[in-house]
Amino acid sequence: MSDFDYDLFTIGAGSGGVRASRLAAQYGAKVGVAEEYRVGGTCVIRGCVPKKFLVYASEYGHAFSDARGYGWSAENVSFSWSKLIENKDDEIDRLNGIYIRNLKNAGAEIFQSRATLKDKHTVHLEAENRDVTAKKILIATGGAPWTDESVPGHDLGVTSNEAFHLKELPKHVVVAGGGYIAIEFACIFKGLGCDVCLVYRGEDILRYFDTDVSVQVHSELKRQGIRVITQAVFEKIESQGGDQKRVTLSNGAEINTDLVFWAVGRKPATKNLGLENAGVDLDKNGAVVVDENNRSSVDNIFAVGDVTNRVNLTPVAIREGAAFAETVFNKNPTTMDYRFIPKAVFSQPPVGTVGYAEHEARKEFGEIDIYKTSFRPMKNMLTGSEERMLMKLVVDAQTDRVLGCHIVGVDAAEMIQCIAIAVKAGLKKADFDQTVALHPTAAEELVTLREKYVAPM
Ligand SMILES: Cc1cc2nc3c(=O)[nH]c(=O)nc-3n(C[C@H](O)[C@H](O)[C@H](O)COP(=O)(O)OP(=O)(O)OC[C@H]3O[C@@H](n4cnc5c(N)ncnc54)[C@H](O)[C@@H]3O)c2cc1C
């Protein structure tokens, strides 16, 4: 008989926490899980999933006008934000139910409560005002949106958390940020018919991506009428009565708007978690420091997912959770491989990318070859849309290995999932060349790129 109430207690029932807890329970551990908001976590409740529904909704905004080129007339179409949100919420409720059932069926006990650490084996459940003990503890609390509190009126803005529950669709939106969440929401609102202005402090949006991707997305945002202001930050936000706000920027510009949207980053959710009571080390960003086995500085406390601020994506949190459970509860030592993780930006047009950006590859491999093309996809020939597609391969000149693939254009995310298999497997450019094209598709360009790109002198 164990001296503890649980073999494993998990704080946070998001992507990482749920996967780890389910597997550990299936391997015979007695598992407790605390969730302060809703089981499913950010991805299911207020991240990837609801966002993708909003992306689908906004794509219809473009599709109705594109359809005219194909002979359709779509007059008097209308859109209901409240219907969209209602349908989205129904689906989120369904998924939330599935996550709860899966945890329970695996034998885990769920506590609807905020949980904090009292010491290295004791968890305090706030909702029940009681303590439970566990031999091992998993911190899987994810991250939370960050707003710049030094900006007067910062609280007049919303974050992605609230954006999924707006009562009405705004007419005008000012988005702060240049990362993927900022770009995705700028496109969502634009596609739904709002006037959108994106304000970013740096020179280039999507700065962690290949430069060609960043440039292409920037020009596509502008082409569809999103006002992009770079090298500026919010100086203050003032209420103008009702829903109206005025945003003053550091460059002196003033923008009147009815929605201010903060998308300037997320922070690991470690605040007031009591980690100091157990002696868990955090890094300068507040992330739990872990080793390759997801073990913190305290031997029985582990952490997975966004709270460790490694690669903050759902499939990564899930894999880390699985690796933890395999290692600790199934005698199957497993570590996560962080190389060649495919990534997407569900902008319009979307981005799909895997592997090295050109500048990263040059730094690490020295001599590299670039193959790239930019073209108007076939579908746009009848719609009249000037939207362009970018495809780029980054190749190691020594070995011919494809180090990276970057796509901006329709279905980029779907394509990159498949290309990621080839890139991860270490296939060469010659393997791409030997693959017969599938015609007529946009993706065929990836196997017909023959000319090395030579930068203009
Ligand atoms: C708007 C948005 C869009 C995104 N889009 C994508 C995408 O397209 N693709 C992708 O791969 N990733 C996307 N992400 C990132 C993805 O959601 C996260 O990487 C993923 O959810 C991380 O999982 P996690 O288990 O680490 O944390 P989370 O899923 O955040 O789960 C943490 C859980 O812990 C709970 N919690 C926190 N503190 C406590 C406490 N003290 N006690 C009890 N419970 C607590 C929280 O309520 C939460 O449910 C998106 C994120 C956002 C915000």
XYZ file of C-alpha atoms and ligand atoms in Angstrom:
510
model
C 0.000 0.000 0.000
C 1.401 3.361 -1.070
C 1.936 6.110 1.497
C 0.369 8.563 -0.939
C -3.205 9.217 -2.071
C -2.098 8.999 -5.740
C 0.767 7.544 -7.741
C 0.456 10.550 -10.042
C -1.281 13.856 -9.611
C -1.496 16.047 -12.709
C -2.166 19.779 -12.509
C -3.824 20.911 -15.743
C -6.037 18.851 -18.065
C -4.863 20.216 -21.401
C -3.180 18.420 -24.283
C -0.119 17.284 -22.310
C -1.793 16.619 -18.962
C -4.636 14.567 -20.411
C -2.373 12.381 -22.549
C 0.044 11.731 -19.683
C -2.732 11.022 -17.180
C -4.683 8.697 -19.472
C -1.635 6.637 -20.331
C -0.383 6.491 -16.738
C -3.822 5.318 -15.585
C -3.924 2.728 -18.376
C -0.542 1.463 -17.166
C -2.066 0.897 -13.736
C -1.189 4.059 -11.839
C -3.690 5.692 -9.494
C -4.106 9.096 -11.107
C -5.739 12.353 -10.000
C -6.089 15.360 -12.330
C -7.045 18.921 -11.380
C -8.423 21.345 -13.944
C -9.393 24.887 -12.998
C -11.272 25.766 -16.196
C -12.336 23.109 -18.691
C -10.919 19.665 -19.477
C -9.294 19.762 -22.919
C -7.182 22.809 -22.174
C -6.186 25.624 -24.457
C -6.165 23.674 -27.709
C -9.672 22.293 -27.433
C -11.402 25.029 -25.457
C -9.756 28.301 -26.525
C -6.961 27.630 -28.986
C -6.424 25.492 -32.082
C -9.889 23.980 -32.397
C -12.199 27.010 -31.961
C -9.691 29.085 -33.938
C -9.861 26.702 -36.881
C -13.665 27.009 -36.856
C -13.314 30.787 -37.059
C -10.771 30.367 -39.876
C -13.199 28.152 -41.818
C -15.953 30.723 -41.237
C -13.862 33.601 -42.493
C -12.687 31.675 -45.581
C -16.279 31.764 -46.806
C -15.928 35.547 -46.917
C -13.392 35.120 -49.744
C -15.098 32.077 -51.265
C -18.354 33.913 -51.983
C -16.576 36.548 -54.035
C -14.263 33.986 -55.720
C -17.302 31.921 -56.734
C -18.413 34.622 -59.165
C -15.498 33.807 -61.465
C -16.855 30.264 -61.682
C -20.324 31.373 -62.695
C -21.996 31.358 -59.319
C -23.923 34.332 -58.107
C -24.036 34.640 -54.394
C -26.176 37.701 -53.789
C -27.615 38.781 -50.474
C -25.455 36.408 -48.457
C -25.432 37.209 -44.794
C -23.405 36.139 -41.833
C -24.395 35.631 -38.205
C -21.598 35.863 -35.665
C -23.885 34.642 -32.879
C -24.825 31.521 -34.901
C -21.164 30.784 -35.574
C -20.254 31.148 -31.893
C -23.233 29.024 -30.828
C -22.307 26.206 -33.236
C -18.640 26.443 -32.283
C -19.554 26.258 -28.580
C -21.742 23.177 -29.147
C -18.816 21.395 -30.777
C -16.417 22.467 -28.024
C -18.886 21.123 -25.421
C -18.952 17.810 -27.301
C -15.158 17.580 -27.362
C -14.936 18.602 -23.706
C -17.290 15.697 -22.897
C -15.127 13.249 -24.872
C -11.982 14.356 -23.027
C -13.702 13.955 -19.653
C -15.011 10.503 -20.616
C -11.638 9.347 -21.907
C -9.922 10.336 -18.682
C -12.573 8.680 -16.533
C -12.662 5.527 -18.664
C -8.921 5.199 -18.230
C -9.506 5.305 -14.464
C -8.268 8.810 -13.664
C -10.115 10.907 -11.069
C -10.897 14.477 -12.161
C -11.089 17.434 -9.793
C -12.728 20.610 -11.050
C -10.443 22.894 -9.096
C -7.415 25.099 -9.196
C -4.505 23.203 -7.674
C -1.324 24.504 -6.086
C 1.709 22.859 -4.547
C 2.251 22.901 -0.789
C 5.384 20.798 -0.883
C 6.965 18.238 -3.176
C 4.279 15.637 -2.481
C 1.266 17.729 -1.454
C -1.268 19.362 -3.755
C -3.861 21.795 -2.434
C -7.261 21.669 -4.171
C -8.696 25.155 -3.819
C -12.315 24.373 -4.733
C -12.507 21.674 -2.070
C -10.117 23.376 0.326
C -8.254 20.168 1.018
C -4.917 18.571 0.356
C -4.039 15.392 -1.489
C -0.664 13.684 -1.668
C 1.034 12.073 -4.624
C 4.211 10.126 -5.194
C 4.764 11.927 -8.475
C 3.396 15.252 -9.648
C 3.051 16.452 -13.229
C 2.846 20.182 -13.921
C 0.878 20.615 -17.152
C -0.621 24.057 -16.610
C 0.168 25.385 -20.094
C 0.507 29.085 -20.797
C -1.601 32.216 -20.615
C -1.892 35.229 -22.905
C 0.193 38.176 -21.924
C -0.774 41.856 -22.241
C 1.520 44.822 -21.740
C 0.313 46.163 -18.410
C 2.549 49.224 -18.702
C 0.229 50.556 -21.438
C -2.449 52.816 -19.899
C -5.853 51.316 -20.686
C -4.348 47.905 -21.530
C -7.352 46.238 -19.891
C -9.664 47.760 -22.517
C -8.222 45.180 -24.902
C -9.056 41.480 -25.135
C -6.882 38.413 -25.717
C -7.608 35.218 -27.653
C -9.354 33.891 -24.521
C -12.113 36.472 -24.804
C -12.140 36.730 -28.596
C -13.891 33.370 -28.836
C -16.826 34.760 -26.856
C -17.372 38.259 -28.254
C -21.069 39.149 -28.131
C -20.889 40.857 -31.518
C -18.577 40.947 -34.480
C -16.673 44.248 -34.282
C -16.555 46.639 -37.210
C -12.955 47.622 -36.667
C -10.193 45.650 -34.949
C -6.682 46.694 -33.961
C -4.432 43.691 -33.354
C -1.159 44.060 -31.449
C 1.466 41.463 -32.370
C 3.256 39.881 -35.288
C 3.278 36.212 -34.326
C 1.055 33.453 -35.626
C -1.913 34.128 -33.345
C -1.927 37.843 -34.279
C -1.786 37.072 -38.003
C -4.425 34.361 -37.805
C -6.909 36.560 -35.973
C -6.202 39.535 -38.265
C -7.170 37.292 -41.215
C -10.181 35.842 -39.395
C -11.623 39.285 -38.700
C -10.809 40.545 -42.206
C -12.480 37.556 -43.847
C -15.579 38.161 -41.754
C -15.767 41.705 -43.055
C -14.089 43.814 -40.340
C -11.609 46.602 -40.972
C -8.347 45.347 -39.521
C -5.148 47.077 -38.507
C -2.146 45.056 -37.304
C 0.461 46.809 -35.198
C 3.802 45.106 -34.673
C 6.855 46.406 -32.823
C 9.437 44.656 -35.052
C 10.345 45.129 -38.691
C 9.071 41.792 -39.975
C 5.981 39.867 -38.951
C 6.386 36.100 -38.335
C 10.014 36.708 -37.494
C 10.698 33.110 -36.479
C 9.828 31.922 -39.984
C 11.824 31.917 -43.212
C 12.226 35.492 -44.488
C 10.457 34.720 -47.785
C 7.466 33.452 -45.795
C 7.395 36.574 -43.678
C 7.616 38.849 -46.747
C 4.971 36.899 -48.666
C 2.481 36.870 -45.781
C 3.071 40.570 -45.181
C 2.288 41.393 -48.800
C -0.781 39.105 -48.811
C -2.146 40.821 -45.694
C -1.738 44.192 -47.374
C -3.221 42.938 -50.636
C -6.436 41.981 -48.888
C -6.674 45.360 -47.219
C -5.276 44.686 -43.747
C -3.388 47.778 -42.627
C -0.003 46.629 -41.321
C 1.974 49.055 -39.166
C 5.430 47.841 -38.142
C 7.984 49.299 -35.736
C 5.286 50.750 -33.502
C 3.708 49.769 -30.191
C 0.608 50.807 -28.284
C 1.243 53.876 -26.149
C -2.210 54.128 -24.637
C -5.769 52.917 -25.097
C -8.629 55.240 -24.163
C -12.335 54.590 -23.952
C -14.397 56.842 -26.211
C -17.748 55.795 -24.800
C -19.712 52.641 -25.602
C -17.501 50.093 -27.329
C -15.374 52.758 -28.956
C -11.685 53.037 -28.119
C -8.837 55.143 -29.346
C -5.399 53.573 -29.591
C -2.404 55.890 -29.661
C 0.748 54.380 -31.133
C 4.393 55.148 -30.375
C 4.716 56.683 -33.876
C 2.030 59.233 -32.974
C -0.762 57.623 -35.015
C -4.217 57.446 -33.465
C -6.661 54.708 -34.431
C -10.336 54.576 -33.516
C -11.633 51.085 -33.109
C -14.247 48.986 -31.374
C -11.962 46.048 -30.568
C -8.398 46.025 -29.338
C -6.868 42.568 -29.517
C -3.658 41.711 -27.687
C -1.628 38.918 -29.295
C 1.820 39.848 -28.067
C 2.763 36.476 -26.645
C 2.021 33.936 -23.976
C 3.709 33.165 -20.681
C 4.085 29.822 -18.904
C 1.311 29.461 -16.302
C 3.468 29.156 -13.198
C 2.314 32.213 -11.271
C 1.027 31.485 -7.750
C 1.323 27.761 -8.362
C 3.357 27.208 -5.201
C 6.299 25.757 -7.130
C 8.665 27.546 -4.786
C 7.188 25.526 -1.879
C 8.554 22.403 -3.525
C 11.807 23.972 -4.752
C 11.032 23.686 -8.487
C 13.396 25.818 -10.584
C 11.999 28.226 -13.169
C 13.851 29.952 -16.001
C 13.851 33.710 -16.584
C 10.542 33.475 -18.473
C 8.864 31.614 -15.632
C 8.953 28.247 -17.431
C 9.575 25.054 -15.466
C 13.112 23.882 -16.193
C 13.125 20.199 -17.145
C 15.605 17.671 -18.453
C 15.085 15.473 -21.519
C 12.906 13.190 -19.399
C 10.608 16.083 -18.451
C 11.929 15.929 -14.879
C 12.149 19.237 -12.989
C 14.837 20.188 -10.477
C 12.811 18.160 -7.932
C 13.125 14.428 -8.545
C 9.422 13.482 -8.243
C 8.031 16.534 -10.054
C 7.768 16.564 -13.851
C 6.433 19.072 -16.370
C 5.249 18.852 -19.982
C 3.771 21.185 -22.569
C 3.686 24.961 -22.793
C 4.566 25.391 -19.117
C 8.085 24.272 -20.070
C 8.181 26.727 -23.022
C 10.035 24.394 -25.395
C 7.967 24.143 -28.585
C 4.516 25.442 -27.713
C 2.274 23.344 -29.927
C -0.411 20.788 -29.145
C 1.200 17.744 -30.800
C 4.407 18.501 -28.903
C 2.609 18.697 -25.538
C 0.858 15.409 -26.363
C 4.136 13.685 -27.262
C 5.875 15.010 -24.178
C 2.968 13.767 -22.039
C 3.166 10.354 -23.693
C 6.966 10.205 -23.303
C 6.608 11.007 -19.603
C 4.011 8.268 -19.045
C 5.998 5.715 -21.061
C 9.192 6.474 -19.167
C 7.806 6.724 -15.652
C 4.866 4.308 -15.673
C 5.632 1.806 -18.434
C 9.362 1.132 -18.022
C 9.803 2.292 -21.617
C 12.300 5.201 -21.592
C 11.131 7.612 -24.277
C 12.337 11.080 -25.201
C 10.822 13.616 -27.533
C 12.582 14.395 -30.807
C 12.268 18.127 -31.453
C 13.801 18.092 -34.945
C 11.690 18.802 -38.009
C 8.406 19.600 -36.299
C 5.983 20.875 -38.957
C 4.290 24.184 -38.206
C 1.423 26.112 -39.711
C -0.036 29.578 -39.625
C -3.728 29.442 -40.471
C -3.629 32.809 -42.115
C -5.311 33.462 -45.439
C -3.446 32.263 -47.397
C -2.020 29.800 -44.891
C 1.598 28.909 -44.188
C 3.095 25.449 -43.812
C 6.707 25.005 -42.875
C 9.081 22.282 -41.751
C 12.787 22.244 -41.025
C 15.379 24.933 -41.470
C 14.683 28.459 -42.634
C 17.209 29.659 -45.215
C 19.140 31.820 -42.729
C 19.253 29.023 -40.139
C 20.504 26.500 -42.697
C 23.226 28.860 -43.940
C 24.428 29.296 -40.374
C 24.476 25.602 -39.566
C 25.399 23.961 -42.878
C 27.332 26.675 -44.717
C 26.712 26.012 -48.364
C 23.076 25.510 -49.240
C 20.978 25.552 -52.391
C 17.633 27.284 -52.632
C 14.838 26.281 -54.951
C 11.800 28.505 -54.974
C 8.874 29.662 -56.986
C 6.080 32.168 -56.604
C 3.007 31.941 -58.815
C -0.706 32.611 -59.074
C -2.423 29.284 -58.392
C -4.599 27.936 -61.190
C -7.828 28.468 -59.260
C -7.200 32.207 -59.177
C -7.108 32.477 -62.969
C -10.907 32.532 -63.087
C -11.538 34.274 -59.784
C -9.293 37.178 -60.716
C -7.623 37.004 -57.313
C -4.041 38.252 -57.338
C -3.155 36.013 -54.373
C 0.178 34.304 -54.986
C 1.643 31.070 -53.735
C 5.216 30.579 -52.523
C 7.094 27.279 -52.437
C 10.643 26.974 -51.274
C 13.084 24.152 -50.644
C 16.258 24.606 -48.628
C 18.820 21.957 -49.603
C 22.223 21.036 -48.157
C 24.619 21.577 -51.100
C 27.056 18.935 -49.770
C 24.643 16.068 -49.180
C 21.630 17.066 -51.313
C 19.428 16.530 -48.229
C 16.253 18.651 -48.112
C 16.648 20.629 -44.897
C 13.524 22.717 -45.062
C 10.322 23.297 -46.975
C 8.252 26.455 -46.776
C 4.877 27.003 -48.410
C 2.523 29.977 -48.410
C -0.751 29.344 -50.202
C -3.969 27.396 -50.212
C -3.686 24.043 -48.408
C -0.101 24.775 -47.304
C -0.681 23.202 -43.889
C -2.150 20.028 -45.374
C 0.762 19.735 -47.824
C 3.446 20.334 -45.233
C 2.214 17.502 -42.994
C 3.042 15.057 -45.811
C 6.261 16.789 -46.895
C 7.380 16.673 -43.248
C 7.617 12.876 -43.498
C 10.088 13.171 -46.376
C 12.101 15.934 -44.728
C 12.200 14.153 -41.362
C 13.239 10.933 -43.116
C 16.224 12.814 -44.542
C 15.249 12.469 -48.197
C 17.307 14.230 -50.821
C 16.389 16.727 -53.480
C 17.025 13.921 -55.988
C 14.233 11.901 -54.295
C 11.879 14.830 -54.751
C 12.964 15.093 -58.425
C 12.346 11.391 -58.999
C 8.793 11.609 -57.692
C 6.316 12.004 -60.524
C 4.193 15.142 -60.373
C 0.484 14.931 -59.678
C -1.194 17.164 -62.207
C -2.883 19.609 -62.023
C -2.102 20.561 -58.434
C -0.187 23.345 -56.788
C 1.828 20.768 -54.840
C 3.378 19.386 -58.036
C 5.703 22.401 -58.004
C 7.521 20.741 -55.095
C 8.737 17.926 -57.318
C 9.323 20.002 -60.444
C 11.612 22.687 -58.999
C 14.762 22.291 -61.126
C 16.516 25.651 -61.221
C 18.608 26.704 -58.243
C 17.675 30.176 -57.110
C 20.409 32.719 -57.715
C 20.019 35.914 -55.714
C 20.102 39.049 -57.896
C 23.507 40.819 -57.695
C -5.332 31.081 -29.921
C -4.429 29.898 -29.930
C -4.317 29.142 -31.068
C -3.475 28.041 -31.104
N -3.394 27.335 -32.260
C -2.615 26.233 -32.310
C -2.559 25.446 -33.491
O -3.182 25.773 -34.499
N -1.804 24.323 -33.480
C -1.091 23.938 -32.368
O -0.425 22.902 -32.407
N -1.107 24.698 -31.246
C -1.858 25.813 -31.182
N -1.919 26.549 -30.033
C -1.054 26.150 -28.896
C -1.677 24.995 -28.109
O -2.985 25.331 -27.719
C -0.810 24.686 -26.897
O 0.503 24.440 -27.313
C -1.320 23.451 -26.143
O -2.647 23.624 -25.740
C -0.413 23.208 -24.944
O -0.923 22.152 -24.169
P -0.589 22.077 -22.611
O -1.114 20.772 -22.146
O 0.811 22.403 -22.369
O -1.408 23.261 -21.939
P -2.940 23.690 -22.057
O -3.629 23.041 -23.185
O -2.914 25.179 -22.019
O -3.572 23.112 -20.744
C -3.254 23.617 -19.472
C -4.477 23.446 -18.592
O -4.096 23.684 -17.245
C -5.142 24.362 -16.587
N -4.537 25.000 -15.406
C -3.603 25.987 -15.397
N -3.237 26.239 -14.111
C -3.950 25.396 -13.330
C -3.998 25.168 -11.919
N -3.217 25.835 -11.075
N -4.842 24.217 -11.449
C -5.643 23.509 -12.299
N -5.627 23.683 -13.627
C -4.779 24.598 -14.137
C -5.642 25.321 -17.641
O -6.956 25.755 -17.345
C -5.565 24.464 -18.891
O -6.783 23.780 -19.121
C -2.746 27.668 -29.952
C -2.857 28.424 -28.786
C -3.683 29.525 -28.772
C -3.792 30.334 -27.517
